[in-house]
mmCIF file of C-alpha atoms in Angstrom:
data_model
loop_
_atom_site.group_PDB
_atom_site.id
_atom_site.type_symbol
_atom_site.label_atom_id
_atom_site.label_comp_id
_atom_site.label_asym_id
_atom_site.label_seq_id
_atom_site.Cartn_x
_atom_site.Cartn_y
_atom_site.Cartn_z
ATOM 1 C CA UNK A 1 108.414 95.192 83.411
ATOM 2 C CA UNK A 2 110.821 98.002 82.814
ATOM 3 C CA UNK A 3 112.235 98.904 79.420
ATOM 4 C CA UNK A 4 115.606 97.515 78.535
ATOM 5 C CA UNK A 5 118.349 99.569 80.117
ATOM 6 C CA UNK A 6 120.959 98.598 77.561
ATOM 7 C CA UNK A 7 121.198 97.344 74.022
ATOM 8 C CA UNK A 8 123.512 94.558 75.157
ATOM 9 C CA UNK A 9 121.687 91.431 76.214
ATOM 10 C CA UNK A 10 123.816 90.842 79.299
ATOM 11 C CA UNK A 11 122.444 94.049 80.812
ATOM 12 C CA UNK A 12 118.826 93.439 79.859
ATOM 13 C CA UNK A 13 116.386 93.456 82.753
ATOM 14 C CA UNK A 14 113.921 90.625 82.093
ATOM 15 C CA UNK A 15 112.358 90.879 85.539
ATOM 16 C CA UNK A 16 109.764 88.102 85.714
ATOM 17 C CA UNK A 17 110.039 87.067 82.060
ATOM 18 C CA UNK A 18 111.883 83.884 81.108
ATOM 19 C CA UNK A 19 115.372 84.893 80.052
ATOM 20 C CA UNK A 20 116.302 83.916 76.485
ATOM 21 C CA UNK A 21 119.935 83.563 77.470
ATOM 22 C CA UNK A 22 119.631 81.052 80.333
ATOM 23 C CA UNK A 23 118.835 77.407 79.603
ATOM 24 C CA UNK A 24 116.733 75.199 81.840
ATOM 25 C CA UNK A 25 119.980 73.780 83.204
ATOM 26 C CA UNK A 26 121.181 77.284 84.103
ATOM 27 C CA UNK A 27 123.717 77.519 81.277
ATOM 28 C CA UNK A 28 124.279 80.996 79.827
ATOM 29 C CA UNK A 29 123.845 81.459 76.081
ATOM 30 C CA UNK A 30 126.674 83.672 74.832
ATOM 31 C CA UNK A 31 126.795 83.135 71.072
ATOM 32 C CA UNK A 32 124.643 82.520 68.029
ATOM 33 C CA UNK A 33 125.895 78.935 67.838
ATOM 34 C CA UNK A 34 124.890 78.376 71.485
ATOM 35 C CA UNK A 35 121.431 79.722 70.675
ATOM 36 C CA UNK A 36 120.951 77.522 67.616
ATOM 37 C CA UNK A 37 122.399 74.360 69.139
ATOM 38 C CA UNK A 38 121.094 74.582 72.715
ATOM 39 C CA UNK A 39 118.448 77.196 73.452
ATOM 40 C CA UNK A 40 116.400 77.152 70.246
ATOM 41 C CA UNK A 41 115.669 73.372 70.334
ATOM 42 C CA UNK A 42 114.893 73.628 74.048
ATOM 43 C CA UNK A 43 112.425 76.482 73.516
ATOM 44 C CA UNK A 44 110.658 74.733 70.645
ATOM 45 C CA UNK A 45 110.183 71.729 72.899
ATOM 46 C CA UNK A 46 108.816 73.908 75.718
ATOM 47 C CA UNK A 47 106.266 75.542 73.421
ATOM 48 C CA UNK A 48 105.193 72.121 72.161
ATOM 49 C CA UNK A 49 104.944 70.628 75.630
ATOM 50 C CA UNK A 50 103.138 73.487 77.367
ATOM 51 C CA UNK A 51 101.205 75.506 74.749
ATOM 52 C CA UNK A 52 100.718 74.384 71.147
ATOM 53 C CA UNK A 53 101.217 70.631 71.327
ATOM 54 C CA UNK A 54 103.292 68.488 69.004
ATOM 55 C CA UNK A 55 102.326 67.359 65.536
ATOM 56 C CA UNK A 56 102.600 63.573 65.137
ATOM 57 C CA UNK A 57 104.415 63.922 61.792
ATOM 58 C CA UNK A 58 106.091 66.427 59.511
ATOM 59 C CA UNK A 59 105.863 65.984 55.744
ATOM 60 C CA UNK A 60 103.735 62.889 54.995
ATOM 61 C CA UNK A 61 105.240 60.319 52.677
ATOM 62 C CA UNK A 62 101.932 60.335 50.792
ATOM 63 C CA UNK A 63 102.073 64.098 50.058
ATOM 64 C CA UNK A 64 101.288 64.955 46.444
ATOM 65 C CA UNK A 65 100.042 67.905 44.412
ATOM 66 C CA UNK A 66 97.462 68.300 41.676
ATOM 67 C CA UNK A 67 96.730 71.505 39.749
ATOM 68 C CA UNK A 68 92.939 71.694 39.521
ATOM 69 C CA UNK A 69 92.296 75.038 37.837
ATOM 70 C CA UNK A 70 94.301 77.592 35.884
ATOM 71 C CA UNK A 71 93.149 81.034 34.804
ATOM 72 C CA UNK A 72 95.534 83.157 32.760
ATOM 73 C CA UNK A 73 95.079 86.893 32.398
ATOM 74 C CA UNK A 74 92.638 87.125 35.314
ATOM 75 C CA UNK A 75 91.804 90.260 37.340
ATOM 76 C CA UNK A 76 91.681 92.419 34.247
ATOM 77 C CA UNK A 77 94.660 90.750 32.628
ATOM 78 C CA UNK A 78 97.224 91.292 35.398
ATOM 79 C CA UNK A 79 97.219 87.865 37.057
ATOM 80 C CA UNK A 80 97.615 84.162 36.551
ATOM 81 C CA UNK A 81 95.574 82.123 39.014
ATOM 82 C CA UNK A 82 95.968 78.498 39.984
ATOM 83 C CA UNK A 83 94.148 76.237 42.389
ATOM 84 C CA UNK A 84 96.354 73.398 43.627
ATOM 85 C CA UNK A 85 95.142 70.440 45.660
ATOM 86 C CA UNK A 86 97.641 69.355 48.310
ATOM 87 C CA UNK A 87 96.762 65.751 49.106
ATOM 88 C CA UNK A 88 97.831 63.376 51.887
ATOM 89 C CA UNK A 89 96.633 60.103 53.390
ATOM 90 C CA UNK A 90 96.487 58.566 56.843
ATOM 91 C CA UNK A 91 94.482 55.850 58.630
ATOM 92 C CA UNK A 92 92.514 55.148 55.462
ATOM 93 C CA UNK A 93 91.389 58.764 55.113
ATOM 94 C CA UNK A 94 92.506 61.434 52.664
ATOM 95 C CA UNK A 95 93.105 65.091 53.381
ATOM 96 C CA UNK A 96 93.094 67.908 50.854
ATOM 97 C CA UNK A 97 94.234 71.508 51.263
ATOM 98 C CA UNK A 98 93.099 73.700 48.383
ATOM 99 C CA UNK A 99 95.731 76.328 47.694
ATOM 100 C CA UNK A 100 95.039 79.538 45.813
ATOM 101 C CA UNK A 101 98.138 80.930 44.080
ATOM 102 C CA UNK A 102 97.963 84.275 42.282
ATOM 103 C CA UNK A 103 101.029 85.539 40.432
ATOM 104 C CA UNK A 104 101.572 88.849 38.610
ATOM 105 C CA UNK A 105 101.931 88.457 34.851
ATOM 106 C CA UNK A 106 104.272 91.446 34.574
ATOM 107 C CA UNK A 107 106.707 90.371 37.293
ATOM 108 C CA UNK A 108 110.215 89.214 36.631
ATOM 109 C CA UNK A 109 111.126 85.833 38.064
ATOM 110 C CA UNK A 110 111.758 84.865 40.806
ATOM 111 C CA UNK A 111 108.704 86.336 42.520
ATOM 112 C CA UNK A 112 108.531 86.869 46.299
ATOM 113 C CA UNK A 113 105.341 85.560 47.865
ATOM 114 C CA UNK A 114 103.000 86.133 50.808
ATOM 115 C CA UNK A 115 101.176 83.062 52.130
ATOM 116 C CA UNK A 116 97.959 84.051 53.894
ATOM 117 C CA UNK A 117 96.482 81.711 56.486
ATOM 118 C CA UNK A 118 92.853 82.480 55.681
ATOM 119 C CA UNK A 119 90.286 82.358 58.488
ATOM 120 C CA UNK A 120 87.561 84.338 56.701
ATOM 121 C CA UNK A 121 85.800 81.488 54.914
ATOM 122 C CA UNK A 122 86.628 79.451 51.849
ATOM 123 C CA UNK A 123 84.379 81.450 49.548
ATOM 124 C CA UNK A 124 86.758 84.416 49.864
ATOM 125 C CA UNK A 125 89.531 82.539 48.055
ATOM 126 C CA UNK A 126 87.610 80.572 45.425
ATOM 127 C CA UNK A 127 89.406 80.991 42.067
ATOM 128 C CA UNK A 128 86.244 81.405 40.021
ATOM 129 C CA UNK A 129 85.015 84.293 42.152
ATOM 130 C CA UNK A 130 88.323 85.829 43.162
ATOM 131 C CA UNK A 131 88.447 89.558 43.764
ATOM 132 C CA UNK A 132 90.432 92.024 45.781
ATOM 133 C CA UNK A 133 89.260 92.666 49.326
ATOM 134 C CA UNK A 134 90.858 94.638 52.177
ATOM 135 C CA UNK A 135 91.689 91.281 53.803
ATOM 136 C CA UNK A 136 93.501 90.120 50.643
ATOM 137 C CA UNK A 137 94.047 93.131 48.334
ATOM 138 C CA UNK A 138 95.253 91.120 45.369
ATOM 139 C CA UNK A 139 95.558 93.942 42.862
ATOM 140 C CA UNK A 140 97.772 95.980 45.195
ATOM 141 C CA UNK A 141 99.914 92.941 46.005
ATOM 142 C CA UNK A 142 100.362 92.074 42.327
ATOM 143 C CA UNK A 143 101.060 95.688 41.346
ATOM 144 C CA UNK A 144 103.982 95.731 43.754
ATOM 145 C CA UNK A 145 105.496 92.608 42.202
ATOM 146 C CA UNK A 146 104.458 90.011 44.764
ATOM 147 C CA UNK A 147 102.635 86.709 44.458
ATOM 148 C CA UNK A 148 99.815 85.877 46.864
ATOM 149 C CA UNK A 149 99.018 82.396 48.118
ATOM 150 C CA UNK A 150 96.187 81.481 50.489
ATOM 151 C CA UNK A 151 94.546 78.426 52.001
ATOM 152 C CA UNK A 152 91.487 78.115 54.193
ATOM 153 C CA UNK A 153 92.090 76.808 57.701
ATOM 154 C CA UNK A 154 89.006 74.562 57.552
ATOM 155 C CA UNK A 155 90.707 72.431 54.895
ATOM 156 C CA UNK A 156 93.276 71.479 57.532
ATOM 157 C CA UNK A 157 91.095 71.427 60.627
ATOM 158 C CA UNK A 158 87.623 72.945 61.066
ATOM 159 C CA UNK A 159 87.614 75.605 63.777
ATOM 160 C CA UNK A 160 85.337 73.772 66.196
ATOM 161 C CA UNK A 161 85.757 71.651 69.279
ATOM 162 C CA UNK A 162 84.552 68.192 68.283
ATOM 163 C CA UNK A 163 86.968 66.172 70.419
ATOM 164 C CA UNK A 164 89.659 66.233 67.702
ATOM 165 C CA UNK A 165 87.904 63.802 65.382
ATOM 166 C CA UNK A 166 87.732 65.884 62.216
ATOM 167 C CA UNK A 167 90.439 67.390 60.008
ATOM 168 C CA UNK A 168 94.049 66.272 60.264
ATOM 169 C CA UNK A 169 93.524 65.169 63.863
ATOM 170 C CA UNK A 170 91.127 62.505 62.636
ATOM 171 C CA UNK A 171 93.474 61.528 59.823
ATOM 172 C CA UNK A 172 96.745 61.287 61.750
ATOM 173 C CA UNK A 173 96.059 60.893 65.477
ATOM 174 C CA UNK A 174 96.320 57.362 66.882
ATOM 175 C CA UNK A 175 92.830 55.860 67.190
ATOM 176 C CA UNK A 176 91.112 55.025 70.456
ATOM 177 C CA UNK A 177 93.788 56.377 72.775
ATOM 178 C CA UNK A 178 93.484 59.099 75.387
ATOM 179 C CA UNK A 179 95.106 62.261 74.025
ATOM 180 C CA UNK A 180 98.295 63.125 75.924
ATOM 181 C CA UNK A 181 98.578 66.607 77.490
ATOM 182 C CA UNK A 182 100.913 67.714 74.697
ATOM 183 C CA UNK A 183 98.803 66.452 71.773
ATOM 184 C CA UNK A 184 98.564 69.051 69.021
ATOM 185 C CA UNK A 185 95.705 71.508 69.051
ATOM 186 C CA UNK A 186 94.086 73.310 66.146
ATOM 187 C CA UNK A 187 96.609 76.162 65.962
ATOM 188 C CA UNK A 188 99.403 73.586 65.611
ATOM 189 C CA UNK A 189 97.379 71.766 62.964
ATOM 190 C CA UNK A 190 96.958 74.949 60.923
ATOM 191 C CA UNK A 191 100.694 75.638 61.237
ATOM 192 C CA UNK A 192 101.354 72.113 59.971
ATOM 193 C CA UNK A 193 99.071 72.872 57.023
ATOM 194 C CA UNK A 194 101.002 76.041 56.194
ATOM 195 C CA UNK A 195 104.196 73.987 56.070
ATOM 196 C CA UNK A 196 102.567 71.565 53.639
ATOM 197 C CA UNK A 197 101.698 74.554 51.455
ATOM 198 C CA UNK A 198 105.365 75.556 51.636
ATOM 199 C CA UNK A 199 106.218 72.049 50.403
ATOM 200 C CA UNK A 200 104.327 72.943 47.235
ATOM 201 C CA UNK A 201 105.571 76.517 46.888
ATOM 202 C CA UNK A 202 109.132 75.200 46.904
ATOM 203 C CA UNK A 203 108.347 73.279 43.705
ATOM 204 C CA UNK A 204 107.163 76.338 41.734
ATOM 205 C CA UNK A 205 110.145 77.691 39.740
ATOM 206 C CA UNK A 206 108.505 81.108 39.351
ATOM 207 C CA UNK A 207 108.742 81.886 43.078
ATOM 208 C CA UNK A 208 111.662 83.234 45.094
ATOM 209 C CA UNK A 209 111.896 80.396 47.589
ATOM 210 C CA UNK A 210 114.074 82.385 49.980
ATOM 211 C CA UNK A 211 111.553 85.262 50.034
ATOM 212 C CA UNK A 212 108.299 83.685 51.221
ATOM 213 C CA UNK A 213 106.389 85.147 54.173
ATOM 214 C CA UNK A 214 103.709 83.391 56.201
ATOM 215 C CA UNK A 215 101.024 85.801 57.362
ATOM 216 C CA UNK A 216 97.894 85.632 59.461
ATOM 217 C CA UNK A 217 95.366 87.785 61.270
ATOM 218 C CA UNK A 218 94.134 87.120 64.815
ATOM 219 C CA UNK A 219 94.036 83.312 65.240
ATOM 220 C CA UNK A 220 95.790 83.151 61.878
ATOM 221 C CA UNK A 221 98.514 85.401 63.297
ATOM 222 C CA UNK A 222 99.066 83.014 66.204
ATOM 223 C CA UNK A 223 99.398 80.264 63.615
ATOM 224 C CA UNK A 224 101.837 82.221 61.450
ATOM 225 C CA UNK A 225 104.161 82.780 64.409
ATOM 226 C CA UNK A 226 104.119 79.136 65.482
ATOM 227 C CA UNK A 227 104.596 77.998 61.884
ATOM 228 C CA UNK A 228 107.486 80.402 61.312
ATOM 229 C CA UNK A 229 109.134 79.446 64.581
ATOM 230 C CA UNK A 230 109.253 75.789 63.540
ATOM 231 C CA UNK A 231 109.662 75.990 59.762
ATOM 232 C CA UNK A 232 112.891 77.746 58.891
ATOM 233 C CA UNK A 233 112.029 77.837 55.181
ATOM 234 C CA UNK A 234 109.877 80.913 55.814
ATOM 235 C CA UNK A 235 111.990 84.067 55.581
ATOM 236 C CA UNK A 236 109.423 86.141 57.458
ATOM 237 C CA UNK A 237 106.497 85.510 59.806
ATOM 238 C CA UNK A 238 103.859 88.241 60.050
ATOM 239 C CA UNK A 239 101.457 88.474 62.981
ATOM 240 C CA UNK A 240 98.540 90.848 62.545
ATOM 241 C CA UNK A 241 96.819 91.519 65.881
ATOM 242 C CA UNK A 242 97.415 87.990 67.142
ATOM 243 C CA UNK A 243 97.154 88.911 70.832
ATOM 244 C CA UNK A 244 97.016 86.248 73.534
ATOM 245 C CA UNK A 245 99.209 83.224 72.757
ATOM 246 C CA UNK A 246 100.281 85.034 69.607
ATOM 247 C CA UNK A 247 102.562 88.055 69.856
ATOM 248 C CA UNK A 248 101.337 89.416 73.219
ATOM 249 C CA UNK A 249 103.127 88.615 76.462
ATOM 250 C CA UNK A 250 101.018 86.492 78.817
ATOM 251 C CA UNK A 251 102.590 87.942 81.959
ATOM 252 C CA UNK A 252 101.016 91.278 82.791
ATOM 253 C CA UNK A 253 98.348 90.872 80.115
ATOM 254 C CA UNK A 254 95.939 93.776 79.783
ATOM 255 C CA UNK A 255 93.845 92.101 77.068
ATOM 256 C CA UNK A 256 92.650 88.524 76.668
ATOM 257 C CA UNK A 257 94.060 86.106 79.251
ATOM 258 C CA UNK A 258 95.128 82.472 79.067
ATOM 259 C CA UNK A 259 92.008 81.400 80.975
ATOM 260 C CA UNK A 260 89.716 83.339 78.668
ATOM 261 C CA UNK A 261 91.242 81.943 75.490
ATOM 262 C CA UNK A 262 91.293 78.371 76.779
ATOM 263 C CA UNK A 263 87.664 78.545 77.867
ATOM 264 C CA UNK A 264 86.463 80.161 74.629
ATOM 265 C CA UNK A 265 88.586 77.987 72.316
ATOM 266 C CA UNK A 266 89.469 74.758 74.165
ATOM 267 C CA UNK A 267 90.632 73.103 70.933
ATOM 268 C CA UNK A 268 93.266 75.661 69.911
ATOM 269 C CA UNK A 269 96.079 74.554 72.216
ATOM 270 C CA UNK A 270 97.242 71.414 74.000
ATOM 271 C CA UNK A 271 95.430 70.515 77.208
ATOM 272 C CA UNK A 272 98.596 71.125 79.274
ATOM 273 C CA UNK A 273 98.183 74.851 78.605
ATOM 274 C CA UNK A 274 95.163 74.946 80.912
ATOM 275 C CA UNK A 275 97.461 74.428 83.897
ATOM 276 C CA UNK A 276 98.501 78.064 83.439
ATOM 277 C CA UNK A 277 95.001 79.552 83.196
ATOM 278 C CA UNK A 278 95.532 81.674 86.290
ATOM 279 C CA UNK A 279 99.302 81.316 86.650
ATOM 280 C CA UNK A 280 101.092 82.666 83.572
ATOM 281 C CA UNK A 281 104.047 83.324 85.859
ATOM 282 C CA UNK A 282 104.620 79.554 86.050
ATOM 283 C CA UNK A 283 104.982 79.146 82.285
ATOM 284 C CA UNK A 284 108.587 78.314 81.367
ATOM 285 C CA UNK A 285 108.171 80.467 78.245
ATOM 286 C CA UNK A 286 106.419 83.641 77.171
ATOM 287 C CA UNK A 287 105.669 85.045 73.754
ATOM 288 C CA UNK A 288 108.852 87.116 73.370
ATOM 289 C CA UNK A 289 110.593 83.760 73.089
ATOM 290 C CA UNK A 290 108.247 82.710 70.286
ATOM 291 C CA UNK A 291 109.278 85.817 68.331
ATOM 292 C CA UNK A 292 112.931 85.162 69.167
ATOM 293 C CA UNK A 293 112.684 81.710 67.584
ATOM 294 C CA UNK A 294 112.564 83.464 64.203
ATOM 295 C CA UNK A 295 116.150 84.713 64.640
ATOM 296 C CA UNK A 296 118.143 85.209 62.470
ATOM 297 C CA UNK A 297 115.142 85.363 60.116
ATOM 298 C CA UNK A 298 112.658 88.229 60.190
ATOM 299 C CA UNK A 299 109.401 88.689 62.104
ATOM 300 C CA UNK A 300 106.799 91.451 61.893
ATOM 301 C CA UNK A 301 104.117 92.305 64.466
ATOM 302 C CA UNK A 302 101.207 94.637 63.712
ATOM 303 C CA UNK A 303 98.798 96.075 66.289
ATOM 304 C CA UNK A 304 95.672 98.239 66.151
ATOM 305 C CA UNK A 305 95.155 101.113 68.564
ATOM 306 C CA UNK A 306 91.536 100.308 69.418
ATOM 307 C CA UNK A 307 92.128 96.541 69.671
ATOM 308 C CA UNK A 308 92.561 96.315 73.444
ATOM 309 C CA UNK A 309 91.659 92.607 73.468
ATOM 310 C CA UNK A 310 94.800 91.826 71.414
ATOM 311 C CA UNK A 311 96.852 93.961 73.841
ATOM 312 C CA UNK A 312 99.027 96.242 71.659
ATOM 313 C CA UNK A 313 101.251 97.202 74.591
ATOM 314 C CA UNK A 314 102.238 93.614 75.295
ATOM 315 C CA UNK A 315 102.535 92.786 71.596
ATOM 316 C CA UNK A 316 105.102 95.580 71.347
ATOM 317 C CA UNK A 317 106.879 94.544 74.552
ATOM 318 C CA UNK A 318 107.307 91.023 73.192
ATOM 319 C CA UNK A 319 109.153 92.575 70.251
ATOM 320 C CA UNK A 320 111.307 94.585 72.675
ATOM 321 C CA UNK A 321 112.262 91.553 74.735
ATOM 322 C CA UNK A 322 112.909 89.383 71.664
ATOM 323 C CA UNK A 323 115.285 91.943 70.166
ATOM 324 C CA UNK A 324 118.472 91.105 72.133
ATOM 325 C CA UNK A 325 118.477 87.597 70.655
ATOM 326 C CA UNK A 326 119.126 89.157 67.260
ATOM 327 C CA UNK A 327 122.236 90.799 68.689
ATOM 328 C CA UNK A 328 123.751 87.362 69.115
ATOM 329 C CA UNK A 329 123.760 87.246 65.317
ATOM 330 C CA UNK A 330 125.094 90.785 64.954
ATOM 331 C CA UNK A 331 121.661 91.972 63.824
ATOM 332 C CA UNK A 332 119.297 94.714 64.954
ATOM 333 C CA UNK A 333 115.918 93.584 66.280
ATOM 334 C CA UNK A 334 113.573 96.514 66.830
ATOM 335 C CA UNK A 335 115.018 99.874 65.835
ATOM 336 C CA UNK A 336 113.506 101.535 68.934
ATOM 337 C CA UNK A 337 112.348 100.352 72.345
ATOM 338 C CA UNK A 338 109.850 103.212 72.598
ATOM 339 C CA UNK A 339 106.388 102.261 71.389
ATOM 340 C CA UNK A 340 105.772 104.234 68.186
ATOM 341 C CA UNK A 341 102.909 106.593 67.542
ATOM 342 C CA UNK A 342 100.024 105.521 65.329
ATOM 343 C CA UNK A 343 101.081 105.163 61.691
ATOM 344 C CA UNK A 344 104.790 105.478 62.485
ATOM 345 C CA UNK A 345 106.139 102.029 61.497
ATOM 346 C CA UNK A 346 109.434 100.660 62.744
ATOM 347 C CA UNK A 347 110.996 99.034 59.692
ATOM 348 C CA UNK A 348 114.778 99.276 60.044
ATOM 349 C CA UNK A 349 115.398 96.087 62.023
ATOM 350 C CA UNK A 350 114.871 92.355 61.715
ATOM 351 C CA UNK A 351 111.757 92.812 63.860
ATOM 352 C CA UNK A 352 109.219 95.056 62.145
ATOM 353 C CA UNK A 353 106.321 96.675 63.955
ATOM 354 C CA UNK A 354 103.478 99.088 63.338
ATOM 355 C CA UNK A 355 100.496 100.417 65.262
ATOM 356 C CA UNK A 356 97.598 101.610 63.150
ATOM 357 C CA UNK A 357 94.397 103.423 63.987
ATOM 358 C CA UNK A 358 91.205 101.411 64.124
ATOM 359 C CA UNK A 359 89.938 98.095 65.397
ATOM 360 C CA UNK A 360 90.617 94.367 65.010
ATOM 361 C CA UNK A 361 91.002 93.629 61.295
ATOM 362 C CA UNK A 362 93.481 93.017 58.497
ATOM 363 C CA UNK A 363 93.371 96.093 56.285
ATOM 364 C CA UNK A 364 94.925 97.546 53.158
ATOM 365 C CA UNK A 365 97.022 99.787 55.421
ATOM 366 C CA UNK A 366 98.506 96.698 57.095
ATOM 367 C CA UNK A 367 99.293 95.046 53.757
ATOM 368 C CA UNK A 368 100.949 98.182 52.412
ATOM 369 C CA UNK A 369 103.221 98.365 55.449
ATOM 370 C CA UNK A 370 104.134 94.680 55.164
ATOM 371 C CA UNK A 371 105.130 95.257 51.540
ATOM 372 C CA UNK A 372 107.033 98.429 52.449
ATOM 373 C CA UNK A 373 109.023 96.273 54.865
ATOM 374 C CA UNK A 374 109.788 93.518 52.379
ATOM 375 C CA UNK A 375 110.574 96.057 49.646
ATOM 376 C CA UNK A 376 113.206 97.431 51.998
ATOM 377 C CA UNK A 377 114.781 94.146 53.039
ATOM 378 C CA UNK A 378 114.270 91.572 50.271
ATOM 379 C CA UNK A 379 116.657 91.923 47.348
ATOM 380 C CA UNK A 380 114.298 90.748 44.639
#
């Protein structure tokens, strides 16, 4: 793949990558309305059919909320903490996502919010034992005027391959039927769960509902991108070192491959994705198109220099090749098509990016850059 030779999408050299501006029928996309009416729905369908699978429902009619715990003046007096149960029913079973919501006492309303898809264990977000960690540095988030929300992925679907019997698969999938090739996997289930959390956040009058970001690290980053692509209520999707089937291009991968991820985590994606284990070139999509599905909303990709498995080069290239879609809307994607040096963030455009020193992790440095970006672009 060569770098883009021109800022104008008509002169972009996509080489072997699927072109954002040509539909399956060969029609050329020339305007933002064409993108939204024709190409965006087509791409969402392709990602569902070939990679993530399709959820059998959106917002359940049985969805309801119950505030379980409230702690005022927590974390040394700077925070109010709530635990909210998000409840839903299906096939005689009940599901419950426990949401942690931490708001700054000193903030003016409305408060912008980061929703963390937590894959570090439920004990890390228990209200009674809540504390700042590098993975969720609550005191820094609150000090900068943001709210923090988090849910544990296991509440939606445990991260194990049990034949899709537990979690929301067991609650909502049709019983006793062979699963079709495009049945939703665990990443899609977690993304569905994040949207149910958004259903609650929209009801909280303290929050700035047009300034909510969905954020995840590694497998959580894959989830955040798929959630943000589908759920247009999120103003920003943040991928931290999401790698293969997250932000990184599958074609020309130098890190984890489709075969490796499908063999290690056979429950994450739909079974149709295995057809491309050794042939990413046959996929009708690649991950630059996942990022482009955020347009005209914002997306942020973060990489780590020593995290070769997540493939920083191809995470950055996906941002490069998603950028021309933003031009359809008269917006700047990435501010530069040259990969930046370590600790030199690219924050001017609708696609944010940074490369930090170190290995695979979500760190305070990452959080500070995410908040620098939203400070710059959210008028709250």
